[in-house]
Amino acid sequence: MLMQPTIDKLHAMKLAGMAEAIRRQMEDPESGQLSFEERLAMLVDRQWDWRENKALARRIKNAHFKLSATIEDIDYHASRRLDRSLIRSLSESAWVAQHHNLIITGPCGAGKSYLACAMAHKAVRDGFTAIYYRAPRLLRELDVSRADGSFGKMLDRIARVDVLIVDDWAVSSLADSERRDFLEICDDRYNTRSTILTSQVPIAQWHDQIGDPTIADSILDRLVHNAHRIEVAGASIRKAKAARLTTSKDGKS
């Protein structure tokens, strides 16, 4: 029986996984020993896996992660003083389902961005959506969107994302328009979505960095009270890697 017309129809119906499974069955002599129900189940399983993998790849691409980071590759070196049990519990992504936030603080270069991307990447693998922004870029794009009339659309897009990463938050003081824009984001996402903030500035100083006391209170109330906190210690990982690279080059010369 010629199967090519059937395979072509499956591709036309965007059932590429099932089409590939049929090809594999045709190439495997032992598949003829399987019952119809068993072969059909294999076709459906293959299509399901294909669809899930394609959706995952799309979510990862749309997240625009700064780093290719995974939970499995987190460095638990003693000097970083990471709470392994806390990270293990967060890796189940229940915090995202419960619309909790995650705050990661620590010195420059300590690996905060990696942790943020790793946590969000695990959430994406668990079926949630995510997007990464450095705080200065997010605030700049909000300002531009107001000028070109797309401000509302940008706010709606951010409001729908399950996990918003804001990297390098509160490093510099906010202008009036910036703190008001960020309050809009926080208000839209409060108790409906999750936000990951990374900062080298301690949480106790965020109020001063935001500026206006009333707006600062509103922002922090929406971000901090239901947030899990990870504090990273230790020297700069980037500097350590650079030093090892320099040593390696000197040793070869």
Coordinates of N, CA and C in Angstrom, one line a residue:
M1 N 0.8 -1.2 0.0 CA 0.0 0.0 0.0 C 0.9 1.3 0.0
L2 N 0.6 2.2 -0.9 CA 1.4 3.4 -1.0 C 0.9 4.4 0.0
M3 N 1.9 4.8 0.9 CA 1.5 5.6 2.0 C 1.9 7.1 1.7
Q4 N 2.6 7.4 0.6 CA 3.0 8.8 0.4 C 1.8 9.8 0.4
P5 N 0.7 9.4 -0.3 CA -0.4 10.4 -0.3 C -0.9 10.7 1.1
T6 N -0.9 9.6 1.9 CA -1.4 9.8 3.3 C -0.4 10.7 4.1
I7 N 0.9 10.5 3.9 CA 1.9 11.3 4.5 C 1.8 12.7 4.1
D8 N 1.6 12.9 2.8 CA 1.4 14.3 2.3 C 0.2 15.0 2.9
K9 N -0.9 14.3 3.1 CA -2.1 14.8 3.7 C -1.8 15.2 5.2
L10 N -1.1 14.3 5.8 CA -0.7 14.6 7.2 C 0.1 15.9 7.4
H11 N 1.0 16.1 6.5 CA 1.8 17.3 6.5 C 0.9 18.5 6.2
A12 N 0.0 18.4 5.2 CA -0.9 19.4 4.9 C -1.8 19.8 6.1
M13 N -2.1 18.8 6.9 CA -2.9 19.1 8.1 C -2.1 19.5 9.3
K14 N -0.7 19.7 9.1 CA 0.2 20.1 10.1 C 0.4 19.0 11.2
L15 N 0.4 17.7 10.7 CA 0.6 16.6 11.6 C 1.9 15.9 11.3
A16 N 2.9 16.8 11.3 CA 4.3 16.3 10.9 C 4.8 15.2 11.8
G17 N 4.5 15.2 13.1 CA 4.9 14.2 14.0 C 4.3 12.9 13.6
M18 N 3.1 12.8 13.3 CA 2.4 11.6 12.9 C 3.0 11.1 11.6
A19 N 3.3 12.0 10.6 CA 3.9 11.6 9.3 C 5.2 11.0 9.5
E20 N 6.0 11.6 10.4 CA 7.3 11.0 10.7 C 7.2 9.6 11.3
A21 N 6.3 9.5 12.2 CA 6.1 8.2 12.9 C 5.7 7.1 11.9
I22 N 4.9 7.4 10.9 CA 4.5 6.5 9.8 C 5.7 6.0 9.1
R23 N 6.6 7.0 8.7 CA 7.8 6.7 8.0 C 8.7 5.7 8.8
R24 N 8.8 6.0 10.1 CA 9.6 5.1 11.0 C 9.0 3.7 11.0
Q25 N 7.7 3.6 11.1 CA 7.1 2.3 11.2 C 7.3 1.5 9.8
M26 N 7.3 2.2 8.7 CA 7.5 1.6 7.4 C 8.9 1.1 7.3
E27 N 9.9 1.7 8.0 CA 11.3 1.3 7.9 C 11.6 0.3 8.9
D28 N 10.7 0.0 9.9 CA 11.0 -1.0 10.9 C 10.2 -2.2 10.7
P29 N 10.8 -3.3 10.3 CA 10.1 -4.6 10.0 C 9.3 -5.1 11.2
E30 N 9.8 -4.8 12.4 CA 9.1 -5.4 13.6 C 7.8 -4.7 13.8
S31 N 7.6 -3.5 13.2 CA 6.3 -2.8 13.5 C 5.1 -3.6 12.9
G32 N 5.4 -4.4 11.9 CA 4.3 -5.2 11.4 C 3.7 -6.2 12.3
Q33 N 4.5 -6.5 13.4 CA 4.0 -7.5 14.4 C 3.1 -6.8 15.4
L34 N 3.0 -5.5 15.4 CA 2.1 -4.8 16.4 C 0.7 -4.8 15.9
S35 N -0.2 -4.7 16.8 CA -1.6 -4.6 16.5 C -1.9 -3.2 16.0
F36 N -3.1 -3.1 15.4 CA -3.5 -1.7 14.9 C -3.6 -0.7 16.0
E37 N -4.1 -1.1 17.2 CA -4.2 -0.2 18.3 C -2.9 0.3 18.8
E38 N -1.9 -0.7 18.8 CA -0.5 -0.3 19.2 C 0.1 0.7 18.3
R39 N 0.0 0.4 17.0 CA 0.6 1.3 16.0 C -0.1 2.7 16.0
L40 N -1.4 2.7 16.2 CA -2.1 4.0 16.2 C -1.7 4.8 17.5
A41 N -1.5 4.1 18.6 CA -1.1 4.8 19.8 C 0.3 5.4 19.6
M42 N 1.2 4.7 18.9 CA 2.5 5.2 18.7 C 2.5 6.4 17.8
L43 N 1.6 6.4 16.8 CA 1.4 7.6 15.9 C 0.9 8.8 16.7
V44 N 0.0 8.6 17.6 CA -0.6 9.7 18.4 C 0.4 10.2 19.4
D45 N 1.2 9.3 20.0 CA 2.2 9.7 20.9 C 3.3 10.6 20.3
R46 N 3.7 10.1 19.1 CA 4.7 10.9 18.3 C 4.2 12.3 17.9
Q47 N 2.9 12.4 17.5 CA 2.4 13.7 17.2 C 2.3 14.6 18.4
W48 N 1.9 14.0 19.5 CA 1.8 14.7 20.8 C 3.1 15.3 21.2
D49 N 4.2 14.4 21.1 CA 5.5 14.9 21.5 C 6.0 16.0 20.6
W50 N 5.7 15.8 19.3 CA 6.2 16.8 18.3 C 5.5 18.1 18.6
R51 N 4.2 18.1 18.9 CA 3.5 19.4 19.1 C 4.0 20.0 20.4
E52 N 4.3 19.2 21.5 CA 4.8 19.8 22.7 C 6.2 20.4 22.6
N53 N 7.0 19.7 21.8 CA 8.4 20.2 21.6 C 8.4 21.5 20.8
K54 N 7.5 21.5 19.8 CA 7.4 22.7 19.0 C 6.9 23.9 19.8
A55 N 6.0 23.7 20.7 CA 5.4 24.7 21.5 C 6.5 25.2 22.5
L56 N 7.3 24.3 23.1 CA 8.4 24.6 24.0 C 9.4 25.5 23.3
A57 N 9.8 25.1 22.1 CA 10.8 25.9 21.3 C 10.3 27.3 21.1
R58 N 9.0 27.4 20.8 CA 8.4 28.7 20.5 C 8.4 29.6 21.8
R59 N 8.1 29.0 22.9 CA 8.1 29.7 24.2 C 9.5 30.2 24.6
I60 N 10.5 29.3 24.4 CA 11.8 29.7 24.7 C 12.3 30.8 23.8
K61 N 12.0 30.7 22.5 CA 12.4 31.8 21.6 C 11.7 33.1 21.9
N62 N 10.5 33.1 22.3 CA 9.7 34.3 22.6 C 10.2 34.9 23.9
A63 N 10.8 34.1 24.8 CA 11.3 34.6 26.1 C 12.5 35.6 26.0
H64 N 13.3 35.4 24.9 CA 14.5 36.3 24.7 C 15.4 36.2 25.9
F65 N 15.6 35.0 26.5 CA 16.5 34.9 27.6 C 17.9 35.4 27.3
K66 N 18.5 36.1 28.3 CA 19.8 36.7 28.1 C 20.8 35.5 28.1
L67 N 20.6 34.5 28.9 CA 21.5 33.4 29.1 C 20.8 32.1 28.8
S68 N 21.5 31.1 28.3 CA 21.0 29.8 28.2 C 21.3 29.1 29.5
A69 N 20.4 29.2 30.4 CA 20.5 28.7 31.8 C 19.5 27.7 32.2
T70 N 19.9 26.7 33.0 CA 19.0 25.7 33.4 C 19.2 25.4 34.9
I71 N 18.1 25.0 35.5 CA 18.1 24.6 37.0 C 19.2 23.6 37.2
E72 N 19.3 22.6 36.3 CA 20.3 21.5 36.6 C 21.7 22.0 36.6
D73 N 22.0 23.1 36.0 CA 23.4 23.6 35.9 C 23.8 24.7 36.9
I74 N 22.9 24.9 37.9 CA 23.2 26.0 38.9 C 24.4 25.5 39.7
D75 N 25.3 26.5 40.0 CA 26.5 26.2 40.8 C 26.2 26.5 42.3
Y76 N 26.3 25.4 43.1 CA 26.0 25.5 44.5 C 27.3 25.6 45.3
H77 N 28.3 26.3 44.7 CA 29.6 26.4 45.5 C 29.3 27.1 46.8
A78 N 30.0 26.6 47.8 CA 29.8 27.1 49.2 C 29.8 28.6 49.4
S79 N 30.7 29.2 48.6 CA 30.9 30.7 48.8 C 29.6 31.5 48.4
R80 N 28.8 30.8 47.5 CA 27.6 31.5 47.0 C 26.4 31.5 48.1
R81 N 26.5 30.6 49.0 CA 25.6 30.4 50.1 C 24.1 30.3 49.6
L82 N 23.9 29.6 48.5 CA 22.6 29.4 48.0 C 21.8 28.3 48.8
D83 N 20.6 28.6 49.0 CA 19.7 27.6 49.7 C 19.2 26.6 48.7
R84 N 19.9 25.4 48.7 CA 19.5 24.4 47.8 C 18.1 23.9 47.9
S85 N 17.6 23.8 49.1 CA 16.2 23.3 49.3 C 15.2 24.3 48.8
L86 N 15.5 25.6 49.0 CA 14.6 26.6 48.4 C 14.5 26.6 46.9
I87 N 15.7 26.5 46.3 CA 15.7 26.4 44.8 C 15.1 25.2 44.3
R88 N 15.3 24.1 45.0 CA 14.6 22.8 44.6 C 13.1 23.0 44.7
S89 N 12.6 23.6 45.7 CA 11.2 23.8 45.8 C 10.6 24.7 44.7
L90 N 11.4 25.8 44.4 CA 11.0 26.7 43.4 C 11.0 26.1 42.0
S91 N 11.9 25.1 41.8 CA 12.1 24.5 40.5 C 10.8 23.7 40.1
E92 N 9.9 23.5 41.0 CA 8.6 22.8 40.6 C 7.6 23.8 40.0
S93 N 7.9 25.1 40.0 CA 7.1 26.1 39.3 C 5.8 26.4 40.0
A94 N 5.6 25.8 41.2 CA 4.3 26.1 41.9 C 4.2 27.6 42.2
W95 N 5.3 28.3 42.4 CA 5.3 29.7 42.7 C 4.7 30.5 41.5
V96 N 4.9 30.0 40.3 CA 4.3 30.6 39.1 C 2.8 30.4 39.1
A97 N 2.4 29.2 39.3 CA 1.0 28.9 39.3 C 0.2 29.6 40.4
Q98 N 0.9 29.9 41.5 CA 0.3 30.7 42.6 C 0.5 32.2 42.5
H99 N 1.1 32.6 41.4 CA 1.3 34.1 41.1 C 2.2 34.8 42.1
H100 N 3.2 34.0 42.6 CA 4.2 34.6 43.5 C 5.3 35.2 42.7
N101 N 6.1 36.1 43.4 CA 7.2 36.7 42.8 C 8.5 36.1 43.3
L102 N 9.6 36.5 42.6 CA 10.9 36.0 43.0 C 11.9 37.1 43.0
I103 N 12.6 37.4 44.1 CA 13.6 38.5 44.2 C 15.0 37.9 44.4
I104 N 15.9 38.2 43.5 CA 17.3 37.7 43.6 C 18.2 38.9 43.8
T105 N 18.9 38.9 44.9 CA 19.8 40.0 45.2 C 21.2 39.5 45.5
G106 N 22.2 40.4 45.3 CA 23.6 40.0 45.5 C 24.5 40.9 44.8
P107 N 25.8 40.8 45.0 CA 26.8 41.7 44.4 C 26.9 41.5 42.8
C108 N 27.5 42.5 42.2 CA 27.6 42.4 40.7 C 28.4 41.2 40.3
G109 N 27.9 40.5 39.3 CA 28.7 39.4 38.8 C 28.5 38.1 39.5
A110 N 27.6 38.1 40.5 CA 27.5 36.9 41.4 C 26.6 35.8 40.8
G111 N 26.0 36.0 39.6 CA 25.2 35.0 38.9 C 23.7 35.2 39.1
K112 N 23.3 36.4 39.4 CA 21.8 36.7 39.6 C 21.0 36.5 38.3
S113 N 21.6 37.0 37.2 CA 20.9 36.8 35.9 C 20.8 35.4 35.5
Y114 N 21.8 34.6 35.8 CA 21.8 33.2 35.5 C 20.7 32.5 36.3
L115 N 20.6 32.8 37.5 CA 19.5 32.2 38.4 C 18.1 32.6 37.9
A116 N 18.0 33.8 37.5 CA 16.7 34.3 37.1 C 16.3 33.6 35.8
C117 N 17.2 33.5 34.8 CA 16.9 32.8 33.6 C 16.7 31.3 33.8
A118 N 17.4 30.7 34.7 CA 17.2 29.3 35.0 C 15.9 29.0 35.6
M119 N 15.4 29.8 36.5 CA 14.1 29.7 37.1 C 13.0 29.9 36.1
A120 N 13.1 30.9 35.2 CA 12.1 31.1 34.2 C 12.2 30.1 33.2
H121 N 13.3 29.6 32.8 CA 13.5 28.5 31.8 C 12.7 27.3 32.3
K122 N 12.9 26.9 33.6 CA 12.1 25.8 34.1 C 10.6 26.0 34.0
A123 N 10.2 27.2 34.3 CA 8.8 27.5 34.2 C 8.3 27.3 32.8
V124 N 9.1 27.8 31.8 CA 8.7 27.6 30.4 C 8.7 26.1 30.1
R125 N 9.6 25.3 30.6 CA 9.5 23.9 30.3 C 8.3 23.3 30.9
D126 N 7.8 23.9 32.0 CA 6.5 23.4 32.6 C 5.3 24.0 32.0
G127 N 5.4 24.7 30.9 CA 4.2 25.1 30.1 C 3.9 26.6 30.3
F128 N 4.6 27.3 31.1 CA 4.4 28.8 31.2 C 5.1 29.6 30.2
T129 N 4.7 30.8 30.0 CA 5.4 31.8 29.1 C 6.3 32.7 30.0
A130 N 7.3 33.3 29.3 CA 8.2 34.2 30.0 C 8.8 35.2 29.0
I131 N 9.3 36.3 29.6 CA 10.0 37.2 28.8 C 11.1 37.9 29.7
Y132 N 12.2 38.2 29.1 CA 13.3 38.8 29.8 C 13.5 40.2 29.3
Y133 N 13.8 41.1 30.3 CA 14.2 42.5 30.1 C 15.2 42.9 31.1
R134 N 16.2 43.6 30.6 CA 17.0 44.4 31.5 C 16.2 45.7 31.9
A135 N 16.2 46.1 33.1 CA 15.4 47.2 33.6 C 15.5 48.4 32.7
P136 N 16.7 48.9 32.4 CA 16.9 50.1 31.6 C 16.2 49.9 30.2
R137 N 16.3 48.7 29.6 CA 15.7 48.5 28.3 C 14.2 48.5 28.4
L138 N 13.6 47.9 29.4 CA 12.2 47.9 29.6 C 11.6 49.3 29.8
L139 N 12.3 50.1 30.6 CA 11.8 51.4 30.8 C 12.0 52.3 29.6
R140 N 13.0 52.1 28.8 CA 13.2 52.8 27.6 C 12.2 52.4 26.5
E141 N 11.9 51.1 26.4 CA 10.8 50.7 25.4 C 9.5 51.2 25.8
L142 N 9.2 51.3 27.1 CA 7.9 51.8 27.5 C 7.8 53.3 27.2
D143 N 8.9 54.0 27.3 CA 8.9 55.5 26.9 C 8.7 55.6 25.4
V144 N 9.4 54.8 24.6 CA 9.2 54.9 23.2 C 7.8 54.5 22.8
S145 N 7.2 53.5 23.4 CA 5.9 53.0 23.1 C 4.9 54.1 23.3
R146 N 5.1 54.9 24.4 CA 4.2 56.0 24.6 C 4.2 57.1 23.5
A147 N 5.4 57.3 23.0 CA 5.6 58.3 22.0 C 5.0 57.8 20.6
D148 N 5.1 56.5 20.4 CA 4.5 56.0 19.1 C 3.1 55.5 19.2
G149 N 2.5 55.6 20.3 CA 1.1 55.2 20.5 C 0.9 53.7 20.8
S150 N 1.9 53.0 21.1 CA 1.7 51.5 21.3 C 1.9 51.2 22.8
F151 N 1.8 52.2 23.6 CA 2.0 52.0 25.1 C 1.0 51.0 25.6
G152 N -0.3 51.1 25.3 CA -1.3 50.2 25.8 C -1.1 48.8 25.4
K153 N -0.7 48.6 24.1 CA -0.4 47.3 23.6 C 0.8 46.6 24.3
M154 N 1.8 47.4 24.6 CA 3.0 46.9 25.3 C 2.6 46.5 26.7
L155 N 1.8 47.3 27.4 CA 1.4 46.9 28.7 C 0.5 45.7 28.7
D156 N -0.3 45.5 27.7 CA -1.2 44.3 27.6 C -0.3 43.1 27.4
R157 N 0.7 43.2 26.5 CA 1.6 42.1 26.2 C 2.3 41.6 27.5
I158 N 2.8 42.6 28.2 CA 3.6 42.3 29.4 C 2.7 41.7 30.5
A159 N 1.4 42.2 30.5 CA 0.5 41.7 31.5 C 0.1 40.2 31.3
R160 N 0.2 39.8 30.1 CA -0.3 38.4 29.8 C 0.8 37.4 30.0
V161 N 2.1 37.8 30.1 CA 3.2 36.9 30.2 C 3.2 36.3 31.6
D162 N 3.4 35.0 31.7 CA 3.3 34.3 33.1 C 4.5 34.7 34.0
V163 N 5.7 34.8 33.4 CA 6.9 35.2 34.2 C 7.6 36.3 33.5
L164 N 7.7 37.5 34.1 CA 8.4 38.6 33.6 C 9.7 38.7 34.4
I165 N 10.8 38.7 33.7 CA 12.1 38.9 34.3 C 12.5 40.4 34.1
V166 N 12.8 41.1 35.2 CA 13.4 42.4 35.2 C 14.8 42.4 35.8
D167 N 15.8 42.4 35.0 CA 17.2 42.2 35.4 C 17.8 43.6 35.7
D168 N 18.7 43.6 36.7 CA 19.3 44.9 37.1 C 18.3 46.0 37.6
W169 N 17.4 45.5 38.4 CA 16.3 46.5 38.9 C 16.9 47.4 40.0
A170 N 16.5 48.6 40.0 CA 16.8 49.6 41.0 C 18.3 50.0 41.1
V171 N 19.0 49.7 40.1 CA 20.4 50.1 40.1 C 20.6 51.6 40.1
S172 N 19.7 52.3 39.4 CA 19.7 53.8 39.4 C 18.4 54.3 39.8
S173 N 18.3 55.6 40.2 CA 17.1 56.2 40.6 C 16.1 56.3 39.4
L174 N 14.8 56.2 39.6 CA 13.8 56.3 38.6 C 13.3 57.7 38.4
A175 N 13.1 58.0 37.1 CA 12.4 59.3 36.8 C 10.9 59.1 37.1
D176 N 10.2 60.2 37.1 CA 8.8 60.2 37.5 C 8.0 59.3 36.5
S177 N 8.3 59.4 35.2 CA 7.5 58.6 34.2 C 7.9 57.2 34.3
E178 N 9.1 56.9 34.7 CA 9.6 55.5 34.8 C 8.9 54.8 36.0
R179 N 8.8 55.4 37.1 CA 8.2 54.8 38.3 C 6.7 54.6 38.1
R180 N 6.1 55.6 37.4 CA 4.6 55.5 37.1 C 4.4 54.3 36.1
D181 N 5.2 54.2 35.1 CA 5.1 53.1 34.1 C 5.3 51.7 34.8
F182 N 6.3 51.7 35.7 CA 6.5 50.4 36.4 C 5.4 50.1 37.3
L183 N 4.8 51.1 37.9 CA 3.6 50.8 38.8 C 2.5 50.2 38.0
E184 N 2.3 50.7 36.8 CA 1.3 50.2 35.9 C 1.5 48.7 35.6
I185 N 2.7 48.3 35.4 CA 3.1 46.9 35.2 C 2.8 46.1 36.4
C186 N 3.2 46.6 37.6 CA 3.0 45.9 38.8 C 1.5 45.7 39.1
D187 N 0.8 46.7 38.9 CA -0.6 46.7 39.2 C -1.4 45.7 38.3
D188 N -1.0 45.7 37.0 CA -1.6 44.7 36.0 C -1.3 43.3 36.4
R189 N -0.1 43.0 37.0 CA 0.4 41.7 37.2 C 0.1 41.2 38.6
Y190 N -0.3 42.1 39.5 CA -0.5 41.7 40.9 C -1.5 40.6 41.1
N191 N -1.1 39.5 41.7 CA -1.9 38.4 42.0 C -2.5 37.7 40.8
T192 N -1.9 38.0 39.6 CA -2.3 37.3 38.4 C -1.2 36.7 37.6
R193 N 0.0 37.2 37.8 CA 1.2 36.8 37.1 C 2.4 36.8 38.1
S194 N 3.5 36.3 37.6 CA 4.8 36.3 38.5 C 5.8 37.2 37.9
T195 N 6.6 37.8 38.7 CA 7.8 38.6 38.3 C 9.0 38.2 39.0
I196 N 10.1 38.1 38.2 CA 11.4 37.9 38.8 C 12.2 39.2 38.7
L197 N 12.7 39.7 39.9 CA 13.6 40.9 39.9 C 15.0 40.5 40.4
T198 N 16.0 41.0 39.7 CA 17.3 40.8 40.2 C 17.9 42.2 40.4
S199 N 18.7 42.3 41.5 CA 19.3 43.6 41.8 C 20.5 43.4 42.7
Q200 N 21.5 44.3 42.5 CA 22.6 44.3 43.3 C 22.4 45.3 44.5
V201 N 21.3 46.0 44.5 CA 20.9 46.9 45.5 C 20.0 46.2 46.5
P202 N 20.3 46.2 47.8 CA 19.4 45.6 48.8 C 18.0 46.1 48.8
I203 N 17.1 45.2 49.1 CA 15.6 45.6 49.0 C 15.3 46.8 49.9
A204 N 16.1 46.9 51.0 CA 15.8 48.0 52.0 C 16.1 49.4 51.3
Q205 N 16.9 49.4 50.2 CA 17.2 50.7 49.5 C 16.3 50.9 48.3
W206 N 15.4 50.0 48.0 CA 14.6 50.2 46.8 C 13.7 51.4 46.9
H207 N 13.2 51.6 48.1 CA 12.2 52.7 48.3 C 12.9 54.0 47.9
D208 N 14.1 54.2 48.3 CA 14.8 55.5 47.9 C 15.1 55.5 46.4
Q209 N 15.4 54.4 45.8 CA 15.7 54.4 44.4 C 14.5 54.7 43.5
I210 N 13.3 54.2 44.0 CA 12.1 54.5 43.2 C 11.8 56.0 43.3
G211 N 12.0 56.6 44.5 CA 11.8 58.0 44.6 C 10.5 58.4 45.3
D212 N 9.5 58.7 44.6 CA 8.2 59.2 45.2 C 7.7 58.2 46.2
P213 N 7.6 58.6 47.5 CA 7.2 57.7 48.6 C 5.9 57.0 48.3
T214 N 4.9 57.7 47.8 CA 3.6 57.0 47.6 C 3.7 55.9 46.5
I215 N 4.3 56.3 45.4 CA 4.4 55.3 44.3 C 5.4 54.2 44.8
A216 N 6.4 54.5 45.5 CA 7.3 53.4 46.0 C 6.6 52.5 46.9
D217 N 5.7 53.0 47.8 CA 5.0 52.1 48.6 C 4.1 51.2 47.8
S218 N 3.4 51.7 46.8 CA 2.5 50.9 45.9 C 3.3 49.8 45.2
I219 N 4.4 50.2 44.6 CA 5.2 49.2 43.9 C 5.7 48.1 44.8
L220 N 6.3 48.5 45.9 CA 6.9 47.5 46.8 C 5.8 46.6 47.4
D221 N 4.7 47.1 47.7 CA 3.6 46.4 48.2 C 3.1 45.3 47.3
R222 N 3.2 45.5 46.0 CA 2.8 44.6 45.0 C 3.9 43.6 44.6
L223 N 5.1 43.9 44.9 CA 6.3 43.1 44.6 C 6.8 42.2 45.7
V224 N 6.9 42.8 46.9 CA 7.7 42.2 47.9 C 7.0 41.2 48.8
H225 N 5.7 41.6 49.2 CA 5.1 40.8 50.3 C 4.8 39.4 49.9
N226 N 4.6 39.0 48.6 CA 4.4 37.6 48.3 C 5.6 37.1 47.5
A227 N 6.8 37.6 47.7 CA 7.9 37.2 47.0 C 8.8 36.2 47.7
H228 N 9.3 35.2 47.0 CA 10.4 34.4 47.5 C 11.7 35.1 47.3
R229 N 12.6 35.0 48.2 CA 13.9 35.7 48.1 C 15.1 34.8 48.1
I230 N 16.0 35.1 47.1 CA 17.2 34.4 47.0 C 18.4 35.4 47.1
E231 N 19.2 35.2 48.1 CA 20.4 36.1 48.3 C 21.6 35.4 47.9
V232 N 22.3 35.9 46.9 CA 23.6 35.3 46.4 C 24.8 36.0 47.0
A233 N 25.7 35.3 47.4 CA 26.9 35.8 48.0 C 28.1 35.5 47.1
G234 N 29.3 35.9 47.5 CA 30.5 35.5 46.8 C 31.0 36.5 45.8
A235 N 32.3 36.3 45.3 CA 32.9 37.2 44.4 C 32.3 37.1 43.0
S236 N 32.6 38.0 42.1 CA 32.1 38.0 40.8 C 32.5 36.8 40.0
I237 N 31.6 36.0 39.5 CA 31.8 34.9 38.7 C 32.5 35.3 37.4
R238 N 32.1 36.4 36.8 CA 32.7 36.9 35.6 C 34.2 37.2 35.7
K239 N 34.5 37.8 36.8 CA 35.9 38.1 37.1 C 36.7 36.8 37.3
A240 N 36.1 35.9 38.0 CA 36.8 34.6 38.2 C 37.1 33.9 36.9
K241 N 36.1 33.9 36.0 CA 36.2 33.2 34.7 C 37.3 33.9 33.9
A242 N 37.3 35.2 33.9 CA 38.3 36.0 33.2 C 39.7 35.7 33.7
A243 N 39.8 35.6 35.0 CA 41.1 35.3 35.6 C 41.6 33.9 35.2
R244 N 40.7 33.0 35.2 CA 41.1 31.6 34.8 C 41.5 31.6 33.4
L245 N 40.8 32.3 32.5 CA 41.1 32.4 31.1 C 42.5 33.0 30.9
T246 N 42.7 34.1 31.6 CA 44.0 34.7 31.5 C 45.2 33.8 31.9
T247 N 44.9 33.1 33.0 CA 45.9 32.2 33.5 C 46.2 31.1 32.5
S248 N 45.1 30.6 31.9 CA 45.2 29.5 30.9 C 46.0 29.9 29.7
K249 N 45.7 31.2 29.3 CA 46.5 31.7 28.1 C 47.9 31.9 28.4
D250 N 48.2 32.4 29.6 CA 49.6 32.7 30.0 C 50.4 31.3 30.2
G251 N 49.7 30.3 30.6 CA 50.3 29.0 30.7 C 50.7 28.4 29.4
K252 N 49.9 28.7 28.4 CA 50.2 28.2 27.0 C 51.2 28.9 26.3
S253 N 51.4 30.2 26.7 CA 52.4 31.0 26.0 C 53.8 30.8 26.4

